[in-house]
Amino acid sequence: DAKTTQPNSMESNEEEPVHLPCNHSTISGTDYIHWYRQLPSQGPEYVIHGLTSNVNNRMASLAIAEDRKSSTLILHRATLRDAAVYYCILRDIRGNEKLTFGTGTRLTIIP
Amino acid sequence: GAVVSQHPSWVICKSGTSVKIECRSLDFQATTMFWYRQFPKQSLMLMATSNEGSKATYEQGVEKDKFLINHASLTLSTLTVTSAHPEDSSFYICSASFAKQALREQETQYFGPGTRLLVL
C-alpha cells in the first residue's frame, strides 16, 4: 500500500480553521484518500474521502493537490471536540477493504 | 445511521482465562467486519478481516488459534481471546462495512467504541 506522511502533532486555537497536511507522493491512480479521526478512548470515525476533486461535507473539507501527491484536511472552525488523532489513509479501489493506519496527527485545540 | 456497538466496553480477567468480545452492526448488514488492536500511545493494528459465513483472514503475526473470530451473521462478529495473558491487555476495536459493488469507492468503515481488556 502506498504510504502517507503526516506531522506527529499540531495545535490550533478554538474557533479558528485548521489545516492538517498529508503527503502521499507514491499514490497510485486507483488510490482513494481517506481521513478518519480518533477521539480519546474511542474507536475511529470516518471524516471524509476523495479521489481527485476537492470534497466538502458537514464535518470537513478535503483539498487534494492537482498531482495528488498531497492533500489537506480542513476543519473550518475548530472546537474543543475536534481534539483527536487524525489519520490520512490511502485505499486502493482495486484491493480489499483493509485500512492501514499510520501514526496520524494528534490535534490539540487551545481554548 | 451506520452504528456499530461492542460489548463489553471493558473487561478485567485473570491470566489463563478466555474473553469473548462482541461486535454488532445495529442498523445495517455488514458484509465485512474487521478487528483491530491498539496499545497505549500507538496506532491501530489490523488483526483480522472476517466475512459472514467464512473463515477470517488473519494478518501476519496474529495467532489464529489464540484470537478466534466468528462471523455467524451479517450483524454479529465475535473475537475470543483464548488463554489471555497480561501482554494481551489492549484496546480492541471492531469495524464494519457494507460493500455495494457499484459504489465500491464509497465504502467506509464504521467503528465500534472499543473494548478495553486488562489481563491480571
Tab-separated table of N, CA and C in Angstrom, chain A residues 13-101:
chain	number	residue	atom	x	y	z
A	13	ASN	N	-5.965	27.144	17.717
A	13	ASN	CA	-6.853	27.842	18.644
A	13	ASN	C	-8.304	27.507	18.326
A	14	GLU	N	-9.077	27.483	19.380
A	14	GLU	CA	-10.503	27.226	19.233
A	14	GLU	C	-11.131	28.277	18.326
A	15	GLU	N	-12.083	27.835	17.515
A	15	GLU	CA	-12.865	28.675	16.615
A	15	GLU	C	-12.063	29.202	15.428
A	16	GLU	N	-10.859	28.686	15.245
A	16	GLU	CA	-10.086	29.044	14.058
A	16	GLU	C	-10.009	27.855	13.112
A	17	PRO	N	-9.743	28.105	11.818
A	17	PRO	CA	-9.617	26.979	10.892
A	17	PRO	C	-8.331	26.193	11.149
A	18	VAL	N	-8.394	24.920	10.826
A	18	VAL	CA	-7.243	24.036	10.985
A	18	VAL	C	-6.976	23.348	9.656
A	19	HIS	N	-5.713	23.344	9.257
A	19	HIS	CA	-5.305	22.676	8.025
A	19	HIS	C	-4.352	21.540	8.385
A	20	LEU	N	-4.788	20.327	8.169
A	20	LEU	CA	-3.984	19.156	8.504
A	20	LEU	C	-3.408	18.567	7.214
A	21	PRO	N	-2.087	18.608	7.063
A	21	PRO	CA	-1.498	18.137	5.807
A	21	PRO	C	-1.216	16.643	5.796
A	22	CYS	N	-1.154	16.104	4.580
A	22	CYS	CA	-0.794	14.702	4.398
A	22	CYS	C	-0.049	14.575	3.069
A	23	ASN	N	1.121	13.979	3.120
A	23	ASN	CA	1.884	13.730	1.901
A	23	ASN	C	1.752	12.274	1.497
A	24	HIS	N	1.538	12.066	0.218
A	24	HIS	CA	1.428	10.688	-0.306
A	24	HIS	C	1.999	10.679	-1.704
A	25	SER	N	3.310	10.825	-1.774
A	25	SER	CA	3.990	11.014	-3.063
A	25	SER	C	3.955	9.769	-3.942
A	26	THR	N	3.710	8.588	-3.363
A	26	THR	CA	3.690	7.357	-4.166
A	26	THR	C	2.266	6.902	-4.460
A	27	ILE	N	1.317	7.797	-4.346
A	27	ILE	CA	-0.088	7.437	-4.573
A	27	ILE	C	-0.283	6.927	-5.990
A	28	SER	N	-1.137	5.928	-6.148
A	28	SER	CA	-1.429	5.407	-7.479
A	28	SER	C	-2.769	5.961	-7.960
A	29	GLY	N	-3.037	5.763	-9.218
A	29	GLY	CA	-4.251	6.315	-9.804
A	29	GLY	C	-5.536	5.742	-9.251
A	30	THR	N	-5.451	4.582	-8.630
A	30	THR	CA	-6.644	3.947	-8.087
A	30	THR	C	-6.752	4.071	-6.567
A	31	ASP	N	-5.879	4.884	-5.978
A	31	ASP	CA	-5.929	5.101	-4.521
A	31	ASP	C	-6.891	6.225	-4.179
A	32	TYR	N	-7.828	5.930	-3.295
A	32	TYR	CA	-8.654	6.965	-2.704
A	32	TYR	C	-7.970	7.471	-1.434
A	33	ILE	N	-8.163	8.738	-1.149
A	33	ILE	CA	-7.612	9.342	0.065
A	33	ILE	C	-8.726	9.400	1.105
A	34	HIS	N	-8.511	8.695	2.203
A	34	HIS	CA	-9.498	8.657	3.278
A	34	HIS	C	-8.945	9.354	4.506
A	35	TRP	N	-9.803	10.009	5.248
A	35	TRP	CA	-9.439	10.583	6.542
A	35	TRP	C	-10.380	10.037	7.604
A	36	TYR	N	-9.783	9.578	8.670
A	36	TYR	CA	-10.508	9.154	9.861
A	36	TYR	C	-9.926	9.909	11.039
A	37	ARG	N	-10.701	10.003	12.111
A	37	ARG	CA	-10.154	10.594	13.317
A	37	ARG	C	-10.562	9.735	14.511
A	38	GLN	N	-9.727	9.792	15.544
A	38	GLN	CA	-9.983	9.004	16.743
A	38	GLN	C	-9.941	9.929	17.955
A	39	LEU	N	-11.089	10.111	18.558
A	39	LEU	CA	-11.156	10.883	19.789
A	39	LEU	C	-10.620	10.027	20.932
A	40	PRO	N	-10.206	10.653	22.020
A	40	PRO	CA	-9.606	9.894	23.123
A	40	PRO	C	-10.511	8.772	23.610
A	41	SER	N	-9.926	7.594	23.756
A	41	SER	CA	-10.605	6.408	24.298
A	41	SER	C	-11.837	5.990	23.493
A	42	GLN	N	-11.833	6.277	22.211
A	42	GLN	CA	-12.942	5.868	21.351
A	42	GLN	C	-12.413	5.181	20.104
A	43	GLY	N	-13.307	4.521	19.373
A	43	GLY	CA	-12.928	3.984	18.084
A	43	GLY	C	-12.853	5.116	17.063
A	44	PRO	N	-12.139	4.908	15.970
A	44	PRO	CA	-12.055	5.938	14.941
A	44	PRO	C	-13.416	6.218	14.319
A	45	GLU	N	-13.530	7.385	13.710
A	45	GLU	CA	-14.725	7.700	12.953
A	45	GLU	C	-14.326	8.280	11.607
A	46	TYR	N	-15.138	7.960	10.617
A	46	TYR	CA	-14.903	8.442	9.263
A	46	TYR	C	-15.083	9.958	9.214
A	47	VAL	N	-14.197	10.627	8.478
A	47	VAL	CA	-14.330	12.072	8.316
A	47	VAL	C	-14.706	12.409	6.877
A	48	ILE	N	-13.883	11.988	5.943
A	48	ILE	CA	-14.117	12.374	4.555
A	48	ILE	C	-13.212	11.541	3.660
A	49	HIS	N	-13.534	11.452	2.379
A	49	HIS	CA	-12.607	10.827	1.446
A	49	HIS	C	-12.803	11.428	0.069
A	50	GLY	N	-11.784	11.263	-0.782
A	50	GLY	CA	-11.870	11.786	-2.136
A	50	GLY	C	-10.866	11.115	-3.054
A	51	LEU	N	-11.009	11.396	-4.341
A	51	LEU	CA	-10.113	10.799	-5.337
A	51	LEU	C	-9.261	11.873	-6.012
A	52	THR	N	-9.909	12.818	-6.678
A	52	THR	CA	-9.170	13.873	-7.372
A	52	THR	C	-9.704	15.261	-7.043
A	53	SER	N	-10.998	15.378	-6.981
A	53	SER	CA	-11.596	16.695	-6.750
A	53	SER	C	-11.712	16.987	-5.264
A	54	ASN	N	-11.708	18.262	-4.945
A	54	ASN	CA	-11.929	18.671	-3.556
A	54	ASN	C	-13.325	18.234	-3.122
A	55	VAL	N	-13.446	17.925	-1.846
A	55	VAL	CA	-14.695	17.393	-1.307
A	55	VAL	C	-15.082	18.182	-0.060
A	56	ASN	N	-16.374	18.364	0.114
A	56	ASN	CA	-16.882	19.017	1.321
A	56	ASN	C	-17.972	18.148	1.920
A	57	ASN	N	-18.005	18.085	3.241
A	57	ASN	CA	-19.164	17.522	3.924
A	57	ASN	C	-19.366	18.317	5.211
A	58	ARG	N	-20.287	17.854	6.028
A	58	ARG	CA	-20.640	18.667	7.195
A	58	ARG	C	-19.528	18.704	8.238
A	59	MET	N	-18.613	17.751	8.153
A	59	MET	CA	-17.535	17.723	9.142
A	59	MET	C	-16.323	18.524	8.711
A	60	ALA	N	-15.979	18.434	7.424
A	60	ALA	CA	-14.701	18.994	6.992
A	60	ALA	C	-14.678	19.164	5.479
A	61	SER	N	-13.549	19.695	5.008
A	61	SER	CA	-13.279	19.760	3.581
A	61	SER	C	-11.968	19.051	3.309
A	62	LEU	N	-11.861	18.505	2.125
A	62	LEU	CA	-10.636	17.827	1.709
A	62	LEU	C	-10.145	18.499	0.441
A	63	ALA	N	-8.959	19.057	0.526
A	63	ALA	CA	-8.334	19.688	-0.626
A	63	ALA	C	-7.237	18.767	-1.136
A	64	ILE	N	-7.327	18.390	-2.405
A	64	ILE	CA	-6.384	17.446	-2.996
A	64	ILE	C	-5.545	18.180	-4.025
A	65	ALA	N	-4.231	18.058	-3.911
A	65	ALA	CA	-3.332	18.712	-4.858
A	65	ALA	C	-3.568	18.189	-6.265
A	66	GLU	N	-3.254	19.012	-7.234
A	66	GLU	CA	-3.507	18.635	-8.622
A	66	GLU	C	-2.743	17.371	-9.017
A	67	ASP	N	-1.529	17.207	-8.504
A	67	ASP	CA	-0.757	15.998	-8.815
A	67	ASP	C	-1.095	14.851	-7.862
A	68	ARG	N	-1.983	15.080	-6.916
A	68	ARG	CA	-2.457	14.099	-5.941
A	68	ARG	C	-1.374	13.591	-5.005
A	69	LYS	N	-0.252	14.233	-4.970
A	69	LYS	CA	0.821	13.769	-4.088
A	69	LYS	C	0.669	14.304	-2.674
A	70	SER	N	-0.291	15.138	-2.460
A	70	SER	CA	-0.562	15.617	-1.111
A	70	SER	C	-2.035	16.012	-0.999
A	71	SER	N	-2.487	16.104	0.238
A	71	SER	CA	-3.859	16.562	0.473
A	71	SER	C	-3.901	17.267	1.814
A	72	THR	N	-4.955	18.013	2.032
A	72	THR	CA	-5.111	18.759	3.279
A	72	THR	C	-6.540	18.616	3.777
A	73	LEU	N	-6.651	18.203	5.015
A	73	LEU	CA	-7.960	18.159	5.657
A	73	LEU	C	-8.184	19.500	6.325
A	74	ILE	N	-9.324	20.106	6.069
A	74	ILE	CA	-9.607	21.427	6.607
A	74	ILE	C	-10.810	21.356	7.530
A	75	LEU	N	-10.568	21.743	8.775
A	75	LEU	CA	-11.666	21.935	9.714
A	75	LEU	C	-11.925	23.426	9.749
A	76	HIS	N	-13.111	23.841	9.396
A	76	HIS	CA	-13.327	25.271	9.148
A	76	HIS	C	-13.346	26.103	10.420
A	77	ARG	N	-13.797	25.497	11.494
A	77	ARG	CA	-13.880	26.248	12.753
A	77	ARG	C	-13.726	25.245	13.886
A	78	ALA	N	-12.502	25.124	14.362
A	78	ALA	CA	-12.204	24.069	15.324
A	78	ALA	C	-12.909	24.301	16.650
A	79	THR	N	-13.405	23.237	17.218
A	79	THR	CA	-13.949	23.275	18.569
A	79	THR	C	-13.139	22.310	19.437
A	80	LEU	N	-13.360	22.391	20.735
A	80	LEU	CA	-12.619	21.523	21.649
A	80	LEU	C	-12.904	20.052	21.344
A	81	ARG	N	-14.097	19.784	20.801
A	81	ARG	CA	-14.448	18.400	20.488
A	81	ARG	C	-13.717	17.854	19.263
A	82	ASP	N	-13.008	18.718	18.569
A	82	ASP	CA	-12.220	18.251	17.420
A	82	ASP	C	-10.836	17.749	17.817
A	83	ALA	N	-10.507	17.856	19.091
A	83	ALA	CA	-9.219	17.346	19.558
A	83	ALA	C	-9.203	15.825	19.408
A	84	ALA	N	-8.279	15.340	18.571
A	84	ALA	CA	-8.275	13.914	18.236
A	84	ALA	C	-6.989	13.608	17.475
A	85	VAL	N	-6.797	12.326	17.169
A	85	VAL	CA	-5.732	11.926	16.253
A	85	VAL	C	-6.373	11.745	14.877
A	86	TYR	N	-5.821	12.425	13.885
A	86	TYR	CA	-6.364	12.388	12.540
A	86	TYR	C	-5.468	11.527	11.654
A	87	TYR	N	-6.090	10.561	10.994
A	87	TYR	CA	-5.360	9.618	10.161
A	87	TYR	C	-5.695	9.844	8.681
A	88	CYS	N	-4.668	9.953	7.878
A	88	CYS	CA	-4.794	10.040	6.428
A	88	CYS	C	-4.410	8.674	5.869
A	89	ILE	N	-5.306	8.042	5.143
A	89	ILE	CA	-5.100	6.653	4.711
A	89	ILE	C	-5.425	6.535	3.231
A	90	LEU	N	-4.575	5.827	2.507
A	90	LEU	CA	-4.850	5.549	1.094
A	90	LEU	C	-5.484	4.175	0.954
A	91	ARG	N	-6.525	4.086	0.162
A	91	ARG	CA	-7.159	2.797	-0.102
A	91	ARG	C	-7.298	2.594	-1.595
A	92	ASP	N	-6.746	1.502	-2.053
A	92	ASP	CA	-6.828	1.156	-3.476
A	92	ASP	C	-8.199	0.561	-3.763
A	93	ILE	N	-8.900	1.166	-4.694
A	93	ILE	CA	-10.238	0.684	-5.027
A	93	ILE	C	-10.206	-0.739	-5.568
A	94	ARG	N	-9.062	-1.150	-6.123
A	94	ARG	CA	-8.981	-2.490	-6.704
A	94	ARG	C	-8.695	-3.540	-5.638
A	95	GLY	N	-8.223	-3.097	-4.490
A	95	GLY	CA	-7.779	-4.055	-3.488
A	95	GLY	C	-8.886	-4.425	-2.524
A	96	ASN	N	-8.498	-4.974	-1.395
A	96	ASN	CA	-9.501	-5.335	-0.404
A	96	ASN	C	-9.861	-4.087	0.400
A	97	GLU	N	-10.667	-4.303	1.405
A	97	GLU	CA	-11.200	-3.150	2.117
A	97	GLU	C	-10.359	-2.730	3.307
A	98	LYS	N	-9.184	-3.328	3.457
A	98	LYS	CA	-8.388	-3.041	4.651
A	98	LYS	C	-7.989	-1.581	4.734
A	99	LEU	N	-7.939	-1.081	5.953
A	99	LEU	CA	-7.377	0.235	6.229
A	99	LEU	C	-6.075	0.033	6.990
A	100	THR	N	-5.020	0.659	6.509
A	100	THR	CA	-3.744	0.598	7.204
A	100	THR	C	-3.503	1.941	7.867
A	101	PHE	N	-3.565	1.940	9.197
A	101	PHE	CA	-3.412	3.178	9.957
A	101	PHE	C	-1.940	3.483	10.185
